[in-house]
mmCIF file of C-alpha atoms in Angstrom:
data_model
loop_
_atom_site.group_PDB
_atom_site.id
_atom_site.type_symbol
_atom_site.label_atom_id
_atom_site.label_comp_id
_atom_site.label_asym_id
_atom_site.label_seq_id
_atom_site.Cartn_x
_atom_site.Cartn_y
_atom_site.Cartn_z
ATOM 1 C CA MET A 174 -40.852 13.420 -4.313
ATOM 2 C CA SER A 175 -37.623 11.698 -3.219
ATOM 3 C CA HIS A 176 -38.226 12.950 0.388
ATOM 4 C CA GLY A 177 -40.651 12.313 2.815
ATOM 5 C CA SER A 178 -43.219 11.106 0.585
ATOM 6 C CA HIS A 179 -43.195 7.202 1.099
ATOM 7 C CA GLU A 180 -44.441 7.766 4.679
ATOM 8 C CA THR A 181 -47.719 9.434 4.156
ATOM 9 C CA SER A 182 -48.785 8.079 0.454
ATOM 10 C CA GLY A 183 -51.516 6.094 1.727
ATOM 11 C CA SER A 184 -53.371 9.477 3.127
ATOM 12 C CA ILE A 185 -52.726 11.534 0.146
ATOM 13 C CA LEU A 186 -56.058 11.392 -1.325
ATOM 14 C CA LYS A 187 -58.183 11.738 1.920
ATOM 15 C CA GLN A 188 -57.504 15.495 2.242
ATOM 16 C CA PRO A 189 -59.765 18.132 3.551
ATOM 17 C CA LYS A 190 -61.978 19.706 0.806
ATOM 18 C CA ALA A 191 -59.692 23.090 1.631
ATOM 19 C CA VAL A 192 -56.696 21.143 -0.025
ATOM 20 C CA TRP A 193 -58.452 20.199 -2.949
ATOM 21 C CA ALA A 194 -59.924 23.590 -3.371
ATOM 22 C CA VAL A 195 -56.265 25.356 -3.292
ATOM 23 C CA ALA A 196 -54.929 22.347 -5.563
ATOM 24 C CA PHE A 197 -57.681 22.740 -8.457
ATOM 25 C CA ALA A 198 -56.850 26.588 -8.299
ATOM 26 C CA CYS A 199 -53.303 25.860 -8.283
ATOM 27 C CA VAL A 200 -53.707 24.011 -11.434
ATOM 28 C CA ILE A 201 -55.311 26.436 -13.084
ATOM 29 C CA ALA A 202 -52.844 29.184 -11.695
ATOM 30 C CA PHE A 203 -50.007 27.679 -13.465
ATOM 31 C CA MET A 204 -51.820 26.683 -16.393
ATOM 32 C CA GLY A 205 -51.890 30.675 -17.125
ATOM 33 C CA ILE A 206 -48.077 30.777 -17.810
ATOM 34 C CA GLY A 207 -48.123 28.664 -20.851
ATOM 35 C CA LEU A 208 -51.816 29.162 -21.733
ATOM 36 C CA VAL A 209 -50.914 32.185 -24.162
ATOM 37 C CA ASP A 210 -48.354 30.806 -25.922
ATOM 38 C CA PRO A 211 -50.433 28.872 -29.151
ATOM 39 C CA ILE A 212 -52.444 31.912 -29.613
ATOM 40 C CA LEU A 213 -49.351 34.684 -29.697
ATOM 41 C CA PRO A 214 -49.517 34.277 -33.866
ATOM 42 C CA ALA A 215 -53.317 34.139 -33.945
ATOM 43 C CA ILE A 216 -53.612 37.368 -31.799
ATOM 44 C CA ALA A 217 -50.938 39.285 -33.699
ATOM 45 C CA GLU A 218 -52.941 38.603 -37.042
ATOM 46 C CA SER A 219 -56.537 39.315 -35.538
ATOM 47 C CA LEU A 220 -55.353 42.461 -33.673
ATOM 48 C CA GLN A 221 -52.828 43.597 -36.670
ATOM 49 C CA ALA A 222 -50.143 43.698 -33.847
ATOM 50 C CA THR A 223 -46.484 42.885 -34.816
ATOM 51 C CA PRO A 224 -44.342 40.126 -32.965
ATOM 52 C CA THR A 225 -42.938 42.588 -30.970
ATOM 53 C CA GLU A 226 -46.333 43.757 -29.682
ATOM 54 C CA THR A 227 -47.582 40.583 -29.203
ATOM 55 C CA GLU A 228 -44.791 39.526 -26.902
ATOM 56 C CA MET A 229 -45.245 42.471 -24.855
ATOM 57 C CA LEU A 230 -48.406 40.107 -23.435
ATOM 58 C CA PHE A 231 -45.279 37.888 -21.426
ATOM 59 C CA THR A 232 -43.552 41.024 -20.785
ATOM 60 C CA SER A 233 -46.629 42.915 -18.748
ATOM 61 C CA TYR A 234 -47.386 39.760 -17.257
ATOM 62 C CA LEU A 235 -43.641 38.963 -15.891
ATOM 63 C CA LEU A 236 -42.761 42.231 -15.047
ATOM 64 C CA ILE A 237 -45.605 42.750 -12.897
ATOM 65 C CA THR A 238 -45.651 39.595 -11.410
ATOM 66 C CA GLY A 239 -41.839 39.955 -10.606
ATOM 67 C CA LEU A 240 -42.430 43.369 -8.871
ATOM 68 C CA ALA A 241 -45.436 42.325 -7.019
ATOM 69 C CA MET A 242 -43.671 38.969 -5.539
ATOM 70 C CA LEU A 243 -41.630 41.656 -3.455
ATOM 71 C CA GLY A 244 -44.666 42.914 -1.687
ATOM 72 C CA THR A 245 -46.657 39.531 -1.267
ATOM 73 C CA SER A 246 -44.885 38.298 2.073
ATOM 74 C CA TRP A 247 -45.876 41.739 3.152
ATOM 75 C CA LEU A 248 -49.555 41.334 2.514
ATOM 76 C CA SER A 249 -50.133 37.954 3.584
ATOM 77 C CA SER A 250 -48.694 38.172 6.830
ATOM 78 C CA ARG A 251 -51.011 40.920 7.765
ATOM 79 C CA ILE A 252 -54.362 39.884 5.865
ATOM 80 C CA GLY A 253 -53.664 36.047 6.290
ATOM 81 C CA ALA A 254 -53.545 33.534 3.408
ATOM 82 C CA LYS A 255 -57.377 33.117 2.799
ATOM 83 C CA LYS A 256 -57.814 36.944 2.009
ATOM 84 C CA THR A 257 -54.468 37.197 0.014
ATOM 85 C CA LEU A 258 -55.337 33.901 -2.003
ATOM 86 C CA LEU A 259 -59.043 35.534 -2.832
ATOM 87 C CA ILE A 260 -57.782 38.898 -4.030
ATOM 88 C CA GLY A 261 -55.276 36.815 -6.284
ATOM 89 C CA LEU A 262 -57.771 34.795 -7.583
ATOM 90 C CA GLY A 263 -60.123 37.721 -8.068
ATOM 91 C CA LEU A 264 -57.714 39.774 -10.240
ATOM 92 C CA ILE A 265 -57.170 36.855 -12.127
ATOM 93 C CA VAL A 266 -60.926 36.369 -13.156
ATOM 94 C CA ILE A 267 -61.199 40.077 -13.736
ATOM 95 C CA PHE A 268 -58.097 40.589 -16.017
ATOM 96 C CA ALA A 269 -58.380 37.335 -17.900
ATOM 97 C CA ALA A 270 -62.036 38.129 -18.700
ATOM 98 C CA ALA A 271 -61.145 41.697 -19.690
ATOM 99 C CA ALA A 272 -58.162 40.397 -21.987
ATOM 100 C CA GLY A 273 -60.781 38.247 -23.634
ATOM 101 C CA LEU A 274 -62.970 40.888 -24.348
ATOM 102 C CA SER A 275 -60.407 43.572 -25.773
ATOM 103 C CA GLN A 276 -60.484 45.145 -28.758
ATOM 104 C CA ASN A 277 -56.542 46.086 -29.740
ATOM 105 C CA VAL A 278 -53.339 44.292 -28.428
ATOM 106 C CA GLU A 279 -52.632 47.597 -26.251
ATOM 107 C CA SER A 280 -55.599 46.627 -23.959
ATOM 108 C CA VAL A 281 -54.337 42.942 -23.651
ATOM 109 C CA ILE A 282 -50.962 43.919 -22.967
ATOM 110 C CA GLY A 283 -52.686 46.224 -19.730
ATOM 111 C CA PHE A 284 -54.864 43.152 -18.645
ATOM 112 C CA ARG A 285 -51.757 40.847 -18.601
ATOM 113 C CA ALA A 286 -50.317 42.827 -16.199
ATOM 114 C CA GLY A 287 -53.070 42.836 -13.712
ATOM 115 C CA TRP A 288 -53.317 39.068 -14.538
ATOM 116 C CA GLY A 289 -49.459 38.836 -13.199
ATOM 117 C CA LEU A 290 -50.768 40.777 -9.780
ATOM 118 C CA GLY A 291 -53.210 38.383 -9.024
ATOM 119 C CA ASN A 292 -50.927 35.295 -9.943
ATOM 120 C CA ALA A 293 -47.935 36.827 -7.788
ATOM 121 C CA LEU A 294 -50.581 37.173 -4.808
ATOM 122 C CA PHE A 295 -52.107 33.418 -5.438
ATOM 123 C CA ILE A 296 -48.724 31.502 -6.355
ATOM 124 C CA SER A 297 -46.834 33.096 -3.362
ATOM 125 C CA THR A 298 -49.570 32.121 -0.800
ATOM 126 C CA ALA A 299 -50.774 28.876 -1.960
ATOM 127 C CA LEU A 300 -47.974 26.330 -1.127
ATOM 128 C CA ALA A 301 -48.024 27.131 2.500
ATOM 129 C CA THR A 302 -51.978 26.919 2.497
ATOM 130 C CA ILE A 303 -51.956 23.515 1.158
ATOM 131 C CA VAL A 304 -49.380 22.515 3.515
ATOM 132 C CA GLY A 305 -51.150 24.291 6.756
ATOM 133 C CA ALA A 306 -54.462 22.537 5.892
ATOM 134 C CA ALA A 307 -53.439 18.935 4.656
ATOM 135 C CA SER A 308 -53.876 15.863 6.550
ATOM 136 C CA GLY A 309 -51.474 13.036 6.606
ATOM 137 C CA GLY A 310 -48.432 15.345 7.121
ATOM 138 C CA THR A 311 -46.471 17.904 5.030
ATOM 139 C CA GLY A 312 -45.442 15.120 2.923
ATOM 140 C CA SER A 313 -48.500 14.177 1.119
ATOM 141 C CA ALA A 314 -49.589 17.827 0.911
ATOM 142 C CA ILE A 315 -46.471 18.565 -1.155
ATOM 143 C CA ILE A 316 -46.776 15.744 -3.477
ATOM 144 C CA LEU A 317 -50.277 16.938 -4.222
ATOM 145 C CA TYR A 318 -49.126 20.383 -4.650
ATOM 146 C CA GLU A 319 -46.407 19.433 -7.044
ATOM 147 C CA ALA A 320 -48.769 17.105 -9.236
ATOM 148 C CA ALA A 321 -51.281 20.356 -9.375
ATOM 149 C CA LEU A 322 -48.179 22.176 -10.400
ATOM 150 C CA GLY A 323 -47.032 20.113 -13.344
ATOM 151 C CA LEU A 324 -50.427 19.234 -14.428
ATOM 152 C CA GLY A 325 -50.981 23.200 -14.537
ATOM 153 C CA ILE A 326 -47.907 23.891 -16.615
ATOM 154 C CA ALA A 327 -48.297 20.825 -18.909
ATOM 155 C CA ILE A 328 -52.059 21.329 -19.713
ATOM 156 C CA GLY A 329 -51.937 25.226 -20.009
ATOM 157 C CA PRO A 330 -50.628 25.068 -23.739
ATOM 158 C CA LEU A 331 -52.829 22.124 -24.431
ATOM 159 C CA LEU A 332 -55.654 24.063 -23.204
ATOM 160 C CA GLY A 333 -54.726 27.244 -24.976
ATOM 161 C CA GLY A 334 -54.172 25.394 -28.212
ATOM 162 C CA LEU A 335 -57.655 23.528 -28.028
ATOM 163 C CA LEU A 336 -59.598 26.906 -27.191
ATOM 164 C CA GLY A 337 -57.626 28.830 -29.175
ATOM 165 C CA HIS A 338 -58.394 26.793 -32.412
ATOM 166 C CA LEU A 339 -61.595 28.099 -32.222
ATOM 167 C CA SER A 340 -61.092 31.807 -31.261
ATOM 168 C CA TRP A 341 -57.877 33.751 -29.800
ATOM 169 C CA ARG A 342 -60.393 34.941 -26.878
ATOM 170 C CA GLY A 343 -61.072 31.202 -26.020
ATOM 171 C CA PRO A 344 -58.062 30.906 -23.862
ATOM 172 C CA PHE A 345 -58.551 34.157 -21.749
ATOM 173 C CA PHE A 346 -62.332 33.150 -20.983
ATOM 174 C CA GLY A 347 -61.385 29.610 -20.180
ATOM 175 C CA THR A 348 -59.055 30.981 -17.348
ATOM 176 C CA ALA A 349 -61.652 33.249 -16.106
ATOM 177 C CA ALA A 350 -64.425 30.579 -15.567
ATOM 178 C CA LEU A 351 -61.982 28.071 -14.251
ATOM 179 C CA MET A 352 -60.418 30.552 -11.751
ATOM 180 C CA ALA A 353 -63.998 31.879 -10.600
ATOM 181 C CA ILE A 354 -64.763 28.474 -9.778
ATOM 182 C CA GLY A 355 -61.628 27.924 -7.755
ATOM 183 C CA PHE A 356 -62.601 31.540 -6.052
ATOM 184 C CA ILE A 357 -65.837 29.826 -5.227
ATOM 185 C CA ALA A 358 -64.270 26.795 -4.043
ATOM 186 C CA ILE A 359 -61.850 28.762 -1.752
ATOM 187 C CA VAL A 360 -64.811 30.737 -0.163
ATOM 188 C CA ALA A 361 -66.586 27.613 0.939
ATOM 189 C CA PHE A 362 -64.028 25.106 2.005
ATOM 190 C CA LEU A 363 -61.109 26.946 3.327
ATOM 191 C CA ARG A 364 -61.498 28.393 6.706
ATOM 192 C CA PRO A 365 -59.494 31.781 7.774
ATOM 193 C CA GLU A 366 -56.428 31.133 9.923
ATOM 194 C CA ARG A 367 -56.565 32.535 13.719
ATOM 195 C CA ASP A 368 -54.169 35.397 14.329
ATOM 196 C CA ALA A 369 -51.789 32.847 16.109
ATOM 197 C CA GLU A 370 -51.377 30.892 12.874
ATOM 198 C CA ARG A 371 -49.881 33.800 10.600
ATOM 199 C CA PRO A 372 -46.495 34.467 10.334
ATOM 200 C CA VAL A 373 -44.786 37.359 12.039
ATOM 201 C CA PRO A 374 -45.515 40.470 9.837
ATOM 202 C CA THR A 375 -42.506 41.333 7.153
ATOM 203 C CA LYS A 376 -40.920 44.512 6.394
ATOM 204 C CA LEU A 377 -41.540 45.849 2.659
ATOM 205 C CA SER A 378 -38.220 46.824 2.187
ATOM 206 C CA ALA A 379 -36.965 42.957 3.096
ATOM 207 C CA PRO A 380 -36.869 41.510 -0.338
ATOM 208 C CA ILE A 381 -34.534 44.794 -1.548
ATOM 209 C CA ARG A 382 -32.283 44.232 1.426
ATOM 210 C CA ALA A 383 -31.880 40.650 1.294
ATOM 211 C CA LEU A 384 -30.241 41.111 -2.256
ATOM 212 C CA ARG A 385 -27.149 42.763 -0.425
ATOM 213 C CA GLN A 386 -26.301 39.179 0.528
ATOM 214 C CA PRO A 387 -23.422 37.774 -1.642
ATOM 215 C CA ALA A 388 -24.904 34.240 -2.042
ATOM 216 C CA LEU A 389 -28.590 35.509 -3.219
ATOM 217 C CA ALA A 390 -26.930 38.217 -5.189
ATOM 218 C CA VAL A 391 -24.797 35.849 -7.504
ATOM 219 C CA LEU A 392 -28.037 33.289 -7.914
ATOM 220 C CA ALA A 393 -30.268 36.385 -9.039
ATOM 221 C CA ALA A 394 -27.619 37.584 -11.353
ATOM 222 C CA ALA A 395 -27.767 34.140 -12.915
ATOM 223 C CA ALA A 396 -31.175 33.720 -12.932
ATOM 224 C CA LEU A 397 -31.787 36.876 -14.780
ATOM 225 C CA PHE A 398 -29.772 35.808 -17.858
ATOM 226 C CA TYR A 399 -30.367 32.217 -17.722
ATOM 227 C CA ASN A 400 -34.373 33.336 -17.560
ATOM 228 C CA ILE A 401 -33.660 35.234 -21.225
ATOM 229 C CA GLY A 402 -33.003 31.801 -22.364
ATOM 230 C CA PHE A 403 -35.892 30.458 -20.834
ATOM 231 C CA PHE A 404 -38.361 32.945 -22.141
ATOM 232 C CA VAL A 405 -36.769 33.158 -25.817
ATOM 233 C CA LEU A 406 -37.479 29.312 -26.101
ATOM 234 C CA LEU A 407 -40.912 29.947 -24.564
ATOM 235 C CA ALA A 408 -42.313 32.927 -25.927
ATOM 236 C CA TYR A 409 -40.182 33.465 -29.427
ATOM 237 C CA SER A 410 -40.540 29.750 -30.886
ATOM 238 C CA PRO A 411 -44.321 29.911 -31.589
ATOM 239 C CA PHE A 412 -43.234 32.644 -34.263
ATOM 240 C CA PRO A 413 -40.589 30.386 -36.502
ATOM 241 C CA LEU A 414 -42.633 27.238 -35.917
ATOM 242 C CA GLY A 415 -45.478 28.798 -37.994
ATOM 243 C CA PHE A 416 -48.111 25.991 -36.780
ATOM 244 C CA ASP A 417 -51.799 26.968 -36.093
ATOM 245 C CA ALA A 418 -53.100 27.177 -32.402
ATOM 246 C CA LEU A 419 -53.666 23.292 -32.019
ATOM 247 C CA GLY A 420 -50.078 22.501 -33.485
ATOM 248 C CA LEU A 421 -48.342 25.218 -31.031
ATOM 249 C CA GLY A 422 -50.823 23.664 -28.131
ATOM 250 C CA PHE A 423 -49.537 20.079 -28.583
ATOM 251 C CA THR A 424 -45.815 21.286 -29.108
ATOM 252 C CA PHE A 425 -45.941 23.321 -25.676
ATOM 253 C CA PHE A 426 -47.638 20.678 -24.201
ATOM 254 C CA GLY A 427 -44.774 18.573 -24.670
ATOM 255 C CA TRP A 428 -42.501 21.000 -23.436
ATOM 256 C CA GLY A 429 -44.525 21.432 -20.288
ATOM 257 C CA LEU A 430 -44.591 17.635 -19.873
ATOM 258 C CA ALA A 431 -40.921 17.230 -20.042
ATOM 259 C CA LEU A 432 -40.217 20.590 -17.428
ATOM 260 C CA ALA A 433 -42.911 18.827 -14.951
ATOM 261 C CA VAL A 434 -40.892 15.554 -14.931
ATOM 262 C CA THR A 435 -37.758 16.640 -14.637
ATOM 263 C CA SER A 436 -38.304 19.411 -11.904
ATOM 264 C CA VAL A 437 -40.390 16.789 -9.607
ATOM 265 C CA PHE A 438 -38.502 13.439 -10.597
ATOM 266 C CA VAL A 439 -34.949 14.334 -11.808
ATOM 267 C CA ALA A 440 -33.668 17.434 -10.029
ATOM 268 C CA PRO A 441 -33.820 15.649 -7.021
ATOM 269 C CA LEU A 442 -32.114 12.467 -7.913
ATOM 270 C CA LEU A 443 -29.175 14.925 -9.619
ATOM 271 C CA THR A 444 -28.610 16.890 -6.151
ATOM 272 C CA ALA A 445 -28.862 13.717 -4.288
ATOM 273 C CA ARG A 446 -25.790 12.333 -6.200
ATOM 274 C CA MET A 447 -23.880 15.964 -6.582
ATOM 275 C CA PRO A 448 -23.408 19.276 -5.507
ATOM 276 C CA ARG A 449 -25.769 21.862 -6.460
ATOM 277 C CA THR A 450 -23.360 24.154 -8.559
ATOM 278 C CA ARG A 451 -22.374 20.998 -10.066
ATOM 279 C CA VAL A 452 -25.659 20.381 -11.648
ATOM 280 C CA LEU A 453 -25.841 23.925 -12.896
ATOM 281 C CA TRP A 454 -22.267 23.647 -14.390
ATOM 282 C CA ILE A 455 -23.741 20.749 -16.483
ATOM 283 C CA ALA A 456 -27.242 21.810 -17.045
ATOM 284 C CA LEU A 457 -26.384 25.452 -18.274
ATOM 285 C CA PRO A 458 -24.346 24.624 -21.114
ATOM 286 C CA LEU A 459 -26.687 22.008 -22.088
ATOM 287 C CA LEU A 460 -29.249 24.565 -22.454
ATOM 288 C CA ALA A 461 -27.021 26.599 -24.716
ATOM 289 C CA VAL A 462 -26.187 24.192 -26.812
ATOM 290 C CA ASP A 463 -29.772 23.477 -26.820
ATOM 291 C CA LEU A 464 -30.592 26.914 -28.141
ATOM 292 C CA VAL A 465 -27.710 26.971 -30.541
ATOM 293 C CA ALA A 466 -29.169 23.932 -32.220
ATOM 294 C CA ALA A 467 -32.354 25.671 -32.224
ATOM 295 C CA GLY A 468 -31.293 28.389 -33.948
ATOM 296 C CA LEU A 469 -29.348 25.893 -36.400
ATOM 297 C CA VAL A 470 -32.439 24.019 -37.278
ATOM 298 C CA ILE A 471 -35.047 26.845 -37.427
ATOM 299 C CA ALA A 472 -36.197 26.189 -40.943
ATOM 300 C CA ASN A 473 -37.041 22.336 -39.636
ATOM 301 C CA PRO A 474 -40.407 22.666 -37.782
ATOM 302 C CA THR A 475 -39.905 18.918 -36.678
ATOM 303 C CA ALA A 476 -36.171 19.468 -35.485
ATOM 304 C CA LEU A 477 -37.102 22.456 -33.579
ATOM 305 C CA VAL A 478 -39.982 20.942 -31.840
ATOM 306 C CA VAL A 479 -37.385 18.429 -30.318
ATOM 307 C CA CYS A 480 -34.977 21.575 -29.260
ATOM 308 C CA ILE A 481 -38.048 22.574 -27.594
ATOM 309 C CA VAL A 482 -38.966 19.508 -25.567
ATOM 310 C CA ILE A 483 -35.382 18.950 -25.080
ATOM 311 C CA GLY A 484 -35.224 22.351 -23.301
ATOM 312 C CA GLY A 485 -37.927 21.416 -21.296
ATOM 313 C CA LEU A 486 -36.185 18.816 -19.938
ATOM 314 C CA VAL A 487 -33.027 21.009 -19.269
ATOM 315 C CA LEU A 488 -35.216 23.594 -17.818
ATOM 316 C CA GLY A 489 -37.084 21.609 -15.035
ATOM 317 C CA VAL A 490 -33.847 20.703 -13.717
ATOM 318 C CA LEU A 491 -32.453 24.369 -13.755
ATOM 319 C CA ASN A 492 -35.541 25.621 -12.294
ATOM 320 C CA THR A 493 -35.546 23.427 -9.133
ATOM 321 C CA VAL A 494 -31.964 23.643 -8.475
ATOM 322 C CA LEU A 495 -31.184 27.041 -8.920
ATOM 323 C CA THR A 496 -34.449 27.791 -6.284
ATOM 324 C CA GLU A 497 -32.876 25.200 -3.876
ATOM 325 C CA CYS A 498 -29.660 27.105 -3.800
ATOM 326 C CA VAL A 499 -31.687 30.052 -3.055
ATOM 327 C CA MET A 500 -33.624 28.368 -0.387
ATOM 328 C CA GLU A 501 -30.154 27.163 1.451
ATOM 329 C CA ALA A 502 -27.778 29.904 0.479
ATOM 330 C CA THR A 503 -28.721 32.729 3.255
ATOM 331 C CA ASP A 504 -30.592 32.521 6.965
ATOM 332 C CA LEU A 505 -33.384 34.693 5.575
ATOM 333 C CA GLN A 506 -36.796 33.896 5.726
ATOM 334 C CA ARG A 507 -37.687 31.885 3.037
ATOM 335 C CA SER A 508 -40.431 33.761 1.845
ATOM 336 C CA VAL A 509 -38.110 36.720 1.445
ATOM 337 C CA ALA A 510 -35.203 35.271 0.021
ATOM 338 C CA SER A 511 -37.597 33.747 -2.680
ATOM 339 C CA SER A 512 -39.229 37.068 -3.285
ATOM 340 C CA ALA A 513 -35.839 38.864 -3.525
ATOM 341 C CA TYR A 514 -35.022 35.994 -6.424
ATOM 342 C CA SER A 515 -38.156 35.854 -8.169
ATOM 343 C CA ALA A 516 -38.346 39.628 -8.834
ATOM 344 C CA VAL A 517 -35.013 39.512 -10.309
ATOM 345 C CA ARG A 518 -35.402 36.576 -12.253
ATOM 346 C CA PHE A 519 -38.507 37.762 -14.077
ATOM 347 C CA LEU A 520 -36.982 41.048 -15.015
ATOM 348 C CA GLY A 521 -34.921 38.579 -17.207
ATOM 349 C CA GLY A 522 -38.302 37.137 -18.482
ATOM 350 C CA ALA A 523 -39.935 40.333 -18.927
ATOM 351 C CA VAL A 524 -37.128 41.463 -21.310
ATOM 352 C CA ALA A 525 -36.769 38.650 -23.308
ATOM 353 C CA PRO A 526 -39.859 38.125 -25.541
ATOM 354 C CA PRO A 527 -39.969 41.568 -27.272
ATOM 355 C CA ALA A 528 -35.999 41.551 -27.547
ATOM 356 C CA ALA A 529 -36.121 38.429 -29.076
ATOM 357 C CA ALA A 530 -38.969 39.631 -31.890
ATOM 358 C CA GLU A 531 -36.713 42.703 -32.489
ATOM 359 C CA LEU A 532 -33.520 40.578 -33.065
ATOM 360 C CA ALA A 533 -35.168 38.717 -35.531
ATOM 361 C CA HIS A 534 -36.599 41.864 -37.328
ATOM 362 C CA LEU A 535 -33.343 43.456 -37.460
ATOM 363 C CA ILE A 536 -30.820 40.677 -38.071
ATOM 364 C CA ALA A 537 -32.417 37.061 -38.826
ATOM 365 C CA PRO A 538 -34.937 34.364 -37.653
ATOM 366 C CA ASP A 539 -32.356 32.871 -35.839
ATOM 367 C CA ALA A 540 -30.611 35.491 -34.180
ATOM 368 C CA PRO A 541 -32.609 35.213 -30.726
ATOM 369 C CA TYR A 542 -31.805 31.782 -30.220
ATOM 370 C CA TYR A 543 -27.893 32.596 -30.543
ATOM 371 C CA ALA A 544 -28.560 35.916 -28.567
ATOM 372 C CA ALA A 545 -30.161 33.512 -25.700
ATOM 373 C CA ALA A 546 -27.539 30.989 -26.007
ATOM 374 C CA GLY A 547 -25.057 33.537 -25.129
ATOM 375 C CA SER A 548 -27.116 34.715 -22.269
ATOM 376 C CA VAL A 549 -27.416 31.275 -20.826
ATOM 377 C CA ALA A 550 -23.298 31.182 -21.132
ATOM 378 C CA VAL A 551 -23.044 34.596 -19.131
ATOM 379 C CA ALA A 552 -25.354 33.129 -16.344
ATOM 380 C CA LEU A 553 -22.575 29.568 -16.491
ATOM 381 C CA VAL A 554 -20.065 32.470 -16.194
ATOM 382 C CA ILE A 555 -21.754 33.987 -12.872
ATOM 383 C CA VAL A 556 -22.175 30.522 -11.044
ATOM 384 C CA VAL A 557 -18.451 29.722 -11.708
ATOM 385 C CA LEU A 558 -17.031 32.921 -10.656
ATOM 386 C CA GLY A 559 -19.626 33.055 -7.598
ATOM 387 C CA HIS A 560 -18.815 29.358 -6.745
ATOM 388 C CA ARG A 561 -17.306 30.607 -3.224
ATOM 389 C CA ALA A 562 -20.051 32.887 -2.566
ATOM 390 C CA LEU A 563 -22.271 29.371 -3.128
ATOM 391 C CA ARG A 564 -19.914 27.270 -0.629
ATOM 392 C CA ARG A 565 -22.991 26.806 1.777
ATOM 393 C CA VAL A 566 -25.619 25.312 -0.997
ATOM 394 C CA ASP A 567 -23.053 22.508 -1.530
ATOM 395 C CA ARG A 568 -23.411 21.201 1.793
ATOM 396 C CA VAL A 569 -25.461 17.871 1.489
ATOM 397 C CA GLU A 570 -28.029 17.242 4.433
ATOM 398 C CA ALA A 571 -31.209 15.772 4.777
ATOM 399 C CA GLU A 572 -33.360 17.932 2.274
ATOM 400 C CA PRO A 573 -36.515 18.823 3.861
ATOM 401 C CA ALA A 574 -39.536 17.830 1.147
ATOM 402 C CA LEU A 575 -40.849 21.539 1.958
ATOM 403 C CA THR A 576 -37.763 23.459 0.320
ATOM 404 C CA GLU A 577 -38.010 20.849 -2.304
ATOM 405 C CA ALA A 578 -41.457 21.803 -3.051
ATOM 406 C CA GLU A 579 -40.424 25.706 -2.557
ATOM 407 C CA ALA A 580 -37.882 25.222 -5.066
ATOM 408 C CA ILE A 581 -40.294 23.765 -7.554
ATOM 409 C CA THR A 582 -42.728 26.401 -7.166
ATOM 410 C CA ALA A 583 -40.369 29.276 -7.407
ATOM 411 C CA GLY A 584 -38.760 27.529 -10.298
ATOM 412 C CA ASP A 585 -41.989 27.212 -12.094
ATOM 413 C CA ALA A 586 -43.803 30.131 -11.614
ATOM 414 C CA ALA A 587 -41.850 31.876 -14.057
#
């Protein structure tokens, strides 16, 4: 963490039990993103599902996460953070276990949607909770939170591969068990907030109305097309790679590690040296080139793995910088701006996986990568043409560490 972290590094490990409880649950929540990746081919085989049907596991999860994000700030500002966290965790435990017990792919798709609802409630509330409960100031709380997030994104595919090596049901039961431990820890250690600590209740319509602001509309539209590239790389790649669950687990562990490192360390270095829109103008074409390269080397698994990991490095920068832009683009309450942006962005993620599988089926296995590169190019055009609306995000000022952490969260909660 580049800002505000050195002042409190001595006390980072001396945190109340409540902070550790939420941080542990954060690791598990972020593991849920990449957990199913290594078992997609195994699910397709075991449940006699087509690749398109299997890709709907991402679609249902992301679609419901995105739509639910529109209402999370409305709910948590009324019932409080502890109840919101517990409802989110409880839903993940129930739906992850139910997915593990499923006998057909339609059931798994449905239960992943419920999991997405739980994840939206949990993730959107966790950062504020850790910051509120931590000792040693905001700086140490944020380092802890980012560490939990990075760990979760990297470990998810690895755990998915290890448990999926035994059975495709393993990762679902593993998540349910770990989330149940997180639920018990939060019940035991996190005290409910007093009424005075709660934010002012937000209107349910606030995130939708927020999209009328030109800067937010430009960023959300760009993120919609960029996220198509993100999820083709993440959700479609297990099929052409042809690895077993363990091989896929290690591949996407590398991807997650690359993404975590650049989002936490590299993105702040770049934005300290050049305007945020300039970083986007450089990183978006790099991602498009990487996706074209993935299409060209699709028949060579080693080269494709290299493209996936390089993609992770670029995605980490893009996620953080795009969401930092969202935090700074308007005078709106941050939770409202973030909800509006995330909802639109997740729609791109929801469309991409089944569309990629259909393109591969109808045209050729490399077609999804070229289409994804085209989609990222559209995102670049939107950012370049919308640069006037984005002037405000390039004003250089001391960046509060909290903004950066919110950016990394919303970015990596894809």
